[in-house]
Short mmCIF file of C-alpha atoms in Angstrom, two decimals:
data_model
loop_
_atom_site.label_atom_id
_atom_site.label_comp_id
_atom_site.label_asym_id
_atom_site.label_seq_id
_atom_site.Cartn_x
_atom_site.Cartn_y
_atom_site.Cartn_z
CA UNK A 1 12.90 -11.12 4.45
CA UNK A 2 16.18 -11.18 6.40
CA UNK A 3 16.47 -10.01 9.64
CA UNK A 4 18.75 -7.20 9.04
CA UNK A 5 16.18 -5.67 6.37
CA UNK A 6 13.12 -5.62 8.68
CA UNK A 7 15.55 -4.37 11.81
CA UNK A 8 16.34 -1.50 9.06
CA UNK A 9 12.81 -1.03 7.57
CA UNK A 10 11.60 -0.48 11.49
CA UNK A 11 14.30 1.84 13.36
CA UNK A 12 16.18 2.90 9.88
CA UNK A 13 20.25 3.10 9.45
CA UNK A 14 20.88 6.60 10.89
CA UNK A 15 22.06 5.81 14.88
CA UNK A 16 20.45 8.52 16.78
CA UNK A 17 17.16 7.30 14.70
CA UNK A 18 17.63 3.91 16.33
CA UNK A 19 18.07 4.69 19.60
CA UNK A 20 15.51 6.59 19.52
CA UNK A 21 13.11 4.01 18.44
CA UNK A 22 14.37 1.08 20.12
CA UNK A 23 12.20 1.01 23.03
CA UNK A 24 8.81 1.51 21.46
CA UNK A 25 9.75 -0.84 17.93
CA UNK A 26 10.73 -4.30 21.04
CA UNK A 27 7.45 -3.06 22.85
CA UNK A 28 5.22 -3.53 19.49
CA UNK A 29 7.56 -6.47 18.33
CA UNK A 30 6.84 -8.06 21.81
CA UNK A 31 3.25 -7.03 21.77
CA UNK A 32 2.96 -8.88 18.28
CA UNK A 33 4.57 -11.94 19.10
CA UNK A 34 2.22 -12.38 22.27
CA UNK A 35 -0.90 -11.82 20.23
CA UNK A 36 -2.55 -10.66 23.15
CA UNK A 37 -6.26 -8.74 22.56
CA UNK A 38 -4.16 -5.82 23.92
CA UNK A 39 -1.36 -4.41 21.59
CA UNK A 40 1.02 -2.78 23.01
CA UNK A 41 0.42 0.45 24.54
CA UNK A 42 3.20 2.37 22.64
CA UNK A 43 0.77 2.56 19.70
CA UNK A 44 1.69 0.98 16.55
CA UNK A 45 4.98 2.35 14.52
CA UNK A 46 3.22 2.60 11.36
CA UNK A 47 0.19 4.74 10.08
CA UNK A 48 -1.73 4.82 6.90
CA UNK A 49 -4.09 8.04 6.43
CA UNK A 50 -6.36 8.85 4.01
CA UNK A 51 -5.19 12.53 3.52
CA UNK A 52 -8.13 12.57 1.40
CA UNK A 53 -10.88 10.28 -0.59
CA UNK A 54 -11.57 12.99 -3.42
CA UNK A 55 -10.14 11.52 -6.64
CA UNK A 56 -10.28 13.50 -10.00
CA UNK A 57 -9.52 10.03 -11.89
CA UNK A 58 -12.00 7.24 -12.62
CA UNK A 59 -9.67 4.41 -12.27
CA UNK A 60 -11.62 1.56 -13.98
CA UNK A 61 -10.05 -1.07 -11.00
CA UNK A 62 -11.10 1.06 -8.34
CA UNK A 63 -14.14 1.74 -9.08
CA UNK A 64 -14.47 3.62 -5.43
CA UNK A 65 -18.06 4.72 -5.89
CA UNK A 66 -19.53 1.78 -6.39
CA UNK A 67 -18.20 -0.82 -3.82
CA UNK A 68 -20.89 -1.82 -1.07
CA UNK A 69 -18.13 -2.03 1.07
CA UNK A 70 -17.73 2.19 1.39
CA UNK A 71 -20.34 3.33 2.39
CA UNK A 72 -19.43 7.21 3.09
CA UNK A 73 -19.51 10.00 1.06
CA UNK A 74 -16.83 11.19 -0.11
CA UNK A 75 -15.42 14.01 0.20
CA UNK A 76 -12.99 14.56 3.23
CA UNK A 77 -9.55 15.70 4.12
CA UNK A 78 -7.55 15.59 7.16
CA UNK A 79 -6.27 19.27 7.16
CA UNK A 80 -2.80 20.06 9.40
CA UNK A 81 -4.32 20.66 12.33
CA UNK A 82 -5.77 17.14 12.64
CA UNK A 83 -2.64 15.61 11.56
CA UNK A 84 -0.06 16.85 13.45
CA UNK A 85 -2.03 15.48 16.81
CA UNK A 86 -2.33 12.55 15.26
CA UNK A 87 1.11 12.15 14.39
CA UNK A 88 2.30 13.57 17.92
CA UNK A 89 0.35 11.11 20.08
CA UNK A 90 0.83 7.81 17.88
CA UNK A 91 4.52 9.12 16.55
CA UNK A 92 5.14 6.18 14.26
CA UNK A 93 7.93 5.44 12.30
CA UNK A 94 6.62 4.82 9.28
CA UNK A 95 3.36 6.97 7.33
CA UNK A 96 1.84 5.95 3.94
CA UNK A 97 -0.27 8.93 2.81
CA UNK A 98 -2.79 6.97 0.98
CA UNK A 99 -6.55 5.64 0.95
CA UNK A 100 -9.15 6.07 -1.51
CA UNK A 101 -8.10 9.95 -2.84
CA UNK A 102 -5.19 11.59 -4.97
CA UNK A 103 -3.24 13.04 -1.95
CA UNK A 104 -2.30 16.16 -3.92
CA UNK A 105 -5.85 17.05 -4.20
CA UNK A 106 -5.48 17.96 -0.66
CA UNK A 107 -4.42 21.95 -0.30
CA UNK A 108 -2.24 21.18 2.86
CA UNK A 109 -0.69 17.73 1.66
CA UNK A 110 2.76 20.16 1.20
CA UNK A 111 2.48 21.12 5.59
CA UNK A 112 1.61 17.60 5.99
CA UNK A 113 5.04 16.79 4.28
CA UNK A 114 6.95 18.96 6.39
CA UNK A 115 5.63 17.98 9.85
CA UNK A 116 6.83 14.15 8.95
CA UNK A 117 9.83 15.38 7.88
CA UNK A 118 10.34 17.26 10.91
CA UNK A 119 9.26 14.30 13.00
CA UNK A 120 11.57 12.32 10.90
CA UNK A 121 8.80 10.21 9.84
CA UNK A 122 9.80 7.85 7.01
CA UNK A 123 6.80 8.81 4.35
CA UNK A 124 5.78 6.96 1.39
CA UNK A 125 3.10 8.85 -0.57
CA UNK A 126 1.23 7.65 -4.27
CA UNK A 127 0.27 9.93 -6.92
CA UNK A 128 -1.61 9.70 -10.11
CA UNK A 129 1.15 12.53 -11.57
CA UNK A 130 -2.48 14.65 -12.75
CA UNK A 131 -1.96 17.83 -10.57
CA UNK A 132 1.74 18.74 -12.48
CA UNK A 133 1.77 22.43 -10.55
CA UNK A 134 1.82 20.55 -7.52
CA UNK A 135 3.71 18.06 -8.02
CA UNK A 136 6.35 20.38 -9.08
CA UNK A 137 6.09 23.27 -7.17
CA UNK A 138 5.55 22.36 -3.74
CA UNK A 139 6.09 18.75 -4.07
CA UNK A 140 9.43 18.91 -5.28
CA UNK A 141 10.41 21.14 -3.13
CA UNK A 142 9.26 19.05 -0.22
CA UNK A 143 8.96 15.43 -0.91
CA UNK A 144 7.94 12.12 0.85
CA UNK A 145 10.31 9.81 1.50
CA UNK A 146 9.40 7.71 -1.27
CA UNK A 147 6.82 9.05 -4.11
CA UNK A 148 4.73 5.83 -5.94
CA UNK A 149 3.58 7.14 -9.04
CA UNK A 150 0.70 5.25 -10.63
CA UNK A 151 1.13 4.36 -14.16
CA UNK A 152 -1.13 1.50 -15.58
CA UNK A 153 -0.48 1.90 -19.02
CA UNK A 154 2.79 3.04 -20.74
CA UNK A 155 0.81 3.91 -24.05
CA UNK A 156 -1.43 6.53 -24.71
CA UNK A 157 -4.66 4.43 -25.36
CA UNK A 158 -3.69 1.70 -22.59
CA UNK A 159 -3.48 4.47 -20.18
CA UNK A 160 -6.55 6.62 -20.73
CA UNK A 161 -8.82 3.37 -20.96
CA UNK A 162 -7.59 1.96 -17.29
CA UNK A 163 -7.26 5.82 -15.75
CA UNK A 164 -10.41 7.58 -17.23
CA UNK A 165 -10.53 11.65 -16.72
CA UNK A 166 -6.23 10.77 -17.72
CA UNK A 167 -4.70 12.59 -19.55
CA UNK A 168 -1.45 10.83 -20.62
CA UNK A 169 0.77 12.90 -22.72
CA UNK A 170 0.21 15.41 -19.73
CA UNK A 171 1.07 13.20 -16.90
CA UNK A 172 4.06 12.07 -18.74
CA UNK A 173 5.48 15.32 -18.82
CA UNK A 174 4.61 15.93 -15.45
CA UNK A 175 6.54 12.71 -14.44
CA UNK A 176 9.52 13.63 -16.52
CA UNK A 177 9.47 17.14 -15.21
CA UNK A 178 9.68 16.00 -11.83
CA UNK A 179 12.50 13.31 -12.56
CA UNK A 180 14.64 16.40 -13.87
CA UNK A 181 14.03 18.37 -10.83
CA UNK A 182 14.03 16.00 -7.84
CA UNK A 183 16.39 15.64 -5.14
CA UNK A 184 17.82 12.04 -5.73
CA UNK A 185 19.18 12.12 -2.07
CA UNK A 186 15.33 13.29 -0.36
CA UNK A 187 13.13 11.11 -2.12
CA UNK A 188 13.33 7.61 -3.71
CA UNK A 189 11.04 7.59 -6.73
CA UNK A 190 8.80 3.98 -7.87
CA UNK A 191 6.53 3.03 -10.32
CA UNK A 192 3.23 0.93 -9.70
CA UNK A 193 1.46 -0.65 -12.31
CA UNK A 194 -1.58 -3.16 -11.96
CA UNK A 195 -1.70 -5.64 -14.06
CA UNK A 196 -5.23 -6.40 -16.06
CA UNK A 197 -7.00 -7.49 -18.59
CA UNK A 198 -6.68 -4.23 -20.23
CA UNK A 199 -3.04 -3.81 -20.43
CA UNK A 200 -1.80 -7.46 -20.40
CA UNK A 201 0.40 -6.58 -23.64
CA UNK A 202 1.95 -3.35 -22.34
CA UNK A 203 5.13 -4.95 -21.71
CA UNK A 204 7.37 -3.69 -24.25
CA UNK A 205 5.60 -0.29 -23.92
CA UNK A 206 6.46 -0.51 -20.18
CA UNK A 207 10.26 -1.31 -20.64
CA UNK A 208 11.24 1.35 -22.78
CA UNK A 209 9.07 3.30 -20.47
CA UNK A 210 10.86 2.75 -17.38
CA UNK A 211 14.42 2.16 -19.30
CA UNK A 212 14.14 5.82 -20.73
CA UNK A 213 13.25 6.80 -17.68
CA UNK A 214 16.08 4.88 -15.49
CA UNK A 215 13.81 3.18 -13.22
CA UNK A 216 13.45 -0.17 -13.90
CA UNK A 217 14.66 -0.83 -10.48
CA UNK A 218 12.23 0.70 -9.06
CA UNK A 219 9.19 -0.67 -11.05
CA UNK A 220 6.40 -2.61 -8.86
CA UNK A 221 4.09 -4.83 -11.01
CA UNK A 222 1.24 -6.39 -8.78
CA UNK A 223 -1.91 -8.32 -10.08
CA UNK A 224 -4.84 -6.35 -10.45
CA UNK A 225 -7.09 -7.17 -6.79
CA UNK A 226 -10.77 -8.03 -7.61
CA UNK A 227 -12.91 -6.14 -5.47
CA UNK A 228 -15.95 -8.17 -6.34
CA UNK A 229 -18.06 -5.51 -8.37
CA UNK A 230 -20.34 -6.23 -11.67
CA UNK A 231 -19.03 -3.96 -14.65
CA UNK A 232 -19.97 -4.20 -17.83
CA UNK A 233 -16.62 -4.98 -20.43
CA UNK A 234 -15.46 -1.33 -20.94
CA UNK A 235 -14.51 -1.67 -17.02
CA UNK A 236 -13.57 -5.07 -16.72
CA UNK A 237 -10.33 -5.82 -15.31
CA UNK A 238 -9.78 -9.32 -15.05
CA UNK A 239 -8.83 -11.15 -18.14
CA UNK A 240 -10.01 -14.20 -19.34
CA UNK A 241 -7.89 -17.51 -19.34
CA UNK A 242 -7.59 -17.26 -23.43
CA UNK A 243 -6.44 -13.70 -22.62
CA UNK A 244 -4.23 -15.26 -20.24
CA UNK A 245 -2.91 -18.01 -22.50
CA UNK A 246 -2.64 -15.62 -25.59
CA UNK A 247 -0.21 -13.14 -23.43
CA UNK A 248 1.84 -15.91 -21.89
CA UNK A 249 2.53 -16.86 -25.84
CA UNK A 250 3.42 -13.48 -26.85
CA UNK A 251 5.73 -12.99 -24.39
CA UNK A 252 7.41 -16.48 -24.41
CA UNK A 253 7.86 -15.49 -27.48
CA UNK A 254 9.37 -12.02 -27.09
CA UNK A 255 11.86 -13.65 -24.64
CA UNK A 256 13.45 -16.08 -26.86
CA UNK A 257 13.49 -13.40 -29.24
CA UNK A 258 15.03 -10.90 -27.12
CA UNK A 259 18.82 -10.63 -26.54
CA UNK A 260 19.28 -8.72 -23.46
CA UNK A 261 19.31 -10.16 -20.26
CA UNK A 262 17.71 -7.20 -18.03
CA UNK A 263 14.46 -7.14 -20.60
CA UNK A 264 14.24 -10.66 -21.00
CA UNK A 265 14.27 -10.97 -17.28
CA UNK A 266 11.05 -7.88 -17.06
CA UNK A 267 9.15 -10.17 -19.48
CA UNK A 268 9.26 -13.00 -17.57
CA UNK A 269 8.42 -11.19 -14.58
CA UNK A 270 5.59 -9.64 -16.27
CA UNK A 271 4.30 -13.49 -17.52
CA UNK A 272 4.48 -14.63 -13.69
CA UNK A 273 2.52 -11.95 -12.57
CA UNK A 274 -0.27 -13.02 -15.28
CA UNK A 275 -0.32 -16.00 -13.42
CA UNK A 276 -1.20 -14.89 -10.05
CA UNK A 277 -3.79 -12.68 -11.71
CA UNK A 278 -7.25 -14.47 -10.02
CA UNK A 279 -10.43 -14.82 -11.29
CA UNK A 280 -12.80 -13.31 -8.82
CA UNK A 281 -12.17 -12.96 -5.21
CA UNK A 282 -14.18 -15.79 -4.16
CA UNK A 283 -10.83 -17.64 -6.21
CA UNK A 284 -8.46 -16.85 -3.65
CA UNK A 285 -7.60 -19.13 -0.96
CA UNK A 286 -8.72 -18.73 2.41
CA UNK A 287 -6.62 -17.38 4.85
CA UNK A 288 -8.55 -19.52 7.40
CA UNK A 289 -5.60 -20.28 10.29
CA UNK A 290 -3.01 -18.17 8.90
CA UNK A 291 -2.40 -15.18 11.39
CA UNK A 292 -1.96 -11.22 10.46
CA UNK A 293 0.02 -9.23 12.82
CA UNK A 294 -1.06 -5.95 11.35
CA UNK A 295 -3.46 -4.97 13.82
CA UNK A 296 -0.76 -5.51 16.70
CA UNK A 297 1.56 -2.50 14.20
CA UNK A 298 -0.47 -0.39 12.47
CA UNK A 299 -3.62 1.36 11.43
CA UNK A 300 -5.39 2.68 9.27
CA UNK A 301 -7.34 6.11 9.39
CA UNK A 302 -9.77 7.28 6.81
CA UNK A 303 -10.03 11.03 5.76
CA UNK A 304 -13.13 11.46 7.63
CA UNK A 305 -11.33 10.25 10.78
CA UNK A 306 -12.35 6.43 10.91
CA UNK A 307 -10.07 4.33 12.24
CA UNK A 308 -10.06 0.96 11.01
CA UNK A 309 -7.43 -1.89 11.47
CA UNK A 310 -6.68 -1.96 7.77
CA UNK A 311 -7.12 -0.17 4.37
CA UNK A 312 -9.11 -3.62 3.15
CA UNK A 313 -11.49 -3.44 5.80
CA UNK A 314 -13.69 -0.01 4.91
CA UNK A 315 -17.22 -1.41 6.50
CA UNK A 316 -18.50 0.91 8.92
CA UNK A 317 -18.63 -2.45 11.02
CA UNK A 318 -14.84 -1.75 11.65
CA UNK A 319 -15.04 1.30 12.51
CA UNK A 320 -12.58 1.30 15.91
CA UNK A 321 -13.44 5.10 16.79
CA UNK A 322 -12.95 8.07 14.88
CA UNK A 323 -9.79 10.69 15.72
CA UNK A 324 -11.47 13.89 15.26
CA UNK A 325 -13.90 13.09 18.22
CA UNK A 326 -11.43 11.10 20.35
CA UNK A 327 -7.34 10.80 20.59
CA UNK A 328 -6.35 7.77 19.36
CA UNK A 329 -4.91 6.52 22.48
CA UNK A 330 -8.56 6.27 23.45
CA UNK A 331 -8.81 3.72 20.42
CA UNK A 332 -5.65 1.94 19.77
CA UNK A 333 -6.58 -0.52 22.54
CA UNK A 334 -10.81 0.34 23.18
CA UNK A 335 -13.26 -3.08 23.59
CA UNK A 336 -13.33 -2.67 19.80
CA UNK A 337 -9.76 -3.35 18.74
CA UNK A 338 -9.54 -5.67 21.69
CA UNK A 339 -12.43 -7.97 20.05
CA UNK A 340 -11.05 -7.55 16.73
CA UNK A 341 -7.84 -9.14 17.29
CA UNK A 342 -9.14 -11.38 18.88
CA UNK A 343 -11.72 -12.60 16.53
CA UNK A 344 -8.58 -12.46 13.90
CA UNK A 345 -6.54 -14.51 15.66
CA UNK A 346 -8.78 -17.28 16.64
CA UNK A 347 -11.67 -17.07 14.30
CA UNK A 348 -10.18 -15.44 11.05
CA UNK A 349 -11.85 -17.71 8.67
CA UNK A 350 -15.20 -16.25 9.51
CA UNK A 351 -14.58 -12.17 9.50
CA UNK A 352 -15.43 -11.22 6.68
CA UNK A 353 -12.18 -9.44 4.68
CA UNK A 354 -9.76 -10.98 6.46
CA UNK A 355 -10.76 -14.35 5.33
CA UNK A 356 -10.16 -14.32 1.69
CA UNK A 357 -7.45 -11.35 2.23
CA UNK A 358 -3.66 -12.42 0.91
CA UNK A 359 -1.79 -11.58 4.12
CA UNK A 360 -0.24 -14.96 6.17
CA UNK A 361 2.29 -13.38 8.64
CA UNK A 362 2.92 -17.40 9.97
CA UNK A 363 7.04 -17.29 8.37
CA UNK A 364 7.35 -14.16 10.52
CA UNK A 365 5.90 -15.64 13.77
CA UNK A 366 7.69 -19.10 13.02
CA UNK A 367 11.32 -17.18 12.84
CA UNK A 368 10.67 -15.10 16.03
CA UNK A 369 7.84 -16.79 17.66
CA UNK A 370 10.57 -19.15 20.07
CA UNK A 371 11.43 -15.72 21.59
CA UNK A 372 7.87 -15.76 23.77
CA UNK A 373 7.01 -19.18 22.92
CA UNK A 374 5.96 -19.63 26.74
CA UNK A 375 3.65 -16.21 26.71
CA UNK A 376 2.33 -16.35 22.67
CA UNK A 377 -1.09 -16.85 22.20
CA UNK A 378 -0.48 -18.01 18.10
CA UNK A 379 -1.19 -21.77 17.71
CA UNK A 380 2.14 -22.97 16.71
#
């Protein structure tokens, strides 16, 4: 990433928004370079929250309810009333309103809205498109920044195997519905697929999906993230290497078929990402010196008011402190934290979800590091 897009992605394009945030976003930058224990005391400038972990879908890839790493029940929200304190005392730049829930299944996710855009919080927020009143009531009418809608399948049957309790012709309409009515200037709208064993041949489907829909720009195809769990096939998700083999053909195929340049260059993007599809997570590489910088600007709070140094890392081991008994200035920088980064940055092949975790920050620290070269504690 070029400078000029991460100076913009931090303190934004709008003047009075930069000045505003200069201070604080050098006191973080500075605080991550260093790699001190202590982060810097200006909190971090970006926030995940769980607004909630109910779900009404079954997702067969997140399989939420059976993961040994939650261990919680769920069934929280973070109503206003917790969330604008929150929001006042870390005042980040950037929110993602997003854990293990459907954040419209949260009554007050429309007030939460509003006090980020009052704050002139940059907001990014996912939905599964299966609350359509919602969405395009209230929603519409107030959006995020930037709305991710979830669509795993651009077929019928693809869709309502990968997101059981679906129900696709209705979430289609409540997509489309929303597309007519949004305000192209308040909210930038993407598409997220992840890519599986079950909808490996959606890629035509997918196209004239997101061509009828004008946003093939704006389509984000990621490899499906193994979480580890036994399933039996109906849930499986990661597809075998004839699978594999059998797609890659298809669409090789399909490209020297095809005659337009903008499709042949989405099937080829959708062959790559096959590739990078992995096995099991015990297949991925580990991360042993590479360093992570997240903990230094950002966090993560659950809906029950857990705060945890990253959305991966849901082990009540990392719990940091919890927000709705203590204000997170208490936490941000508590003997917890403190021993966290510090077992990340000199011991991260042992910690168990950080070591196999895809995240290598060392391009970031090699094009800035020189800058505190003298005071950095990252092994060059």
């Amino acid at each position: 990433m070029s400078f000029m897009y991460e100076f913009k992605n931090v303190f934004g394009t709008d003047v009075k928004t930069v000045w505003k945030r200069f201070y604080k976003g050098c006191m973080v930058f500075k605080a991550m370079m260093e790699g001190k224990d202590t982060a810097s005391v200006k909190m971090p400038v970006r926030l995940q929250i769980e607004v909630t972990d109910r779900c009404n879908f079954d997702c067969i890839m997140c399989n939420r309810g059976a993961r040994d790493t939650i261990n919680r029940t769920l069934n929280s929200d973070i109503n206003k009333d917790d969330f604008l304190p929150i929001a006042e005392t870390i005042n980040p730049f950037y929110i993602t309103l997003n854990g293990l829930g459907e954040p419209l299944l949260n009554k007050e996710i429309g007030a939460i809205i509003a006090v980020c855009r009052e704050r002139n919080i940059t907001t990014n927020m996912p939905c599964n498109l299966s609350l359509a009143k919602v969405l395009n009531t209230q929603i519409v009418q107030c959006p995020p920044n930037i709305i991710t809608f979830s669509v795993h399948g651009a077929s019928k049957e693809v869709f309502n195997t990968i997101s059981r309790n679906a129900q696709f012709d209705a979430c289609m309409a409540a997509l489309r519905d929303f597309m007519a009515h949004r305000n192209k200037k308040q909210t930038e709208v993407r598409i997220l697929c992840a890519l599986q064993a079950k909808n490996l041949l959606e890629y035509k489907n997918m196209y004239a999906l997101l061509k009828d829909l004008n946003l093939l720009d704006d389509f984000y195809l990621l490899p499906v993230y193994d979480y580890g769990f036994d399933a039996d096939e109906s849930r499986r998700i990661i597809p075998t290497d004839e699978e594999k083999e059998t797609a890659i053909e298809q669409i090789e195929k399909d490209i020297s078929l095809c005659t337009d340049e903008k499709e042949k260059l989405f099937y080829f993007r959708w062959k790559t990402t096959i590739g990078q599809i992995k096995q099991n997570s015990a297949a991925i590489e580990k991360k042993s010196g590479k360093p992570c910088l997240i903990p230094w600007y950002s966090t993560y709070i659950a809906a029950n008011g857990n705060v945890m140094p990253c959305c991966y890392l849901t082990d009540e081991y990392y719990v940091m402190g919890n927000v709705l008994q203590q204000s997170f200035d208490q936490i941000w920088n508590n003997s917890q934290y403190r021993n966290f980064r510090k077992m990340l940055r000199e011991n991260r092949k042992d910690l168990h979800g950080c070591n196999y975790c895809y995240m290598d920050d060392s391009s970031r620290i090699k094009k800035y590091g020189f800058l505190f070269r003298n005071i950095s504690m990252w092994k060059s």
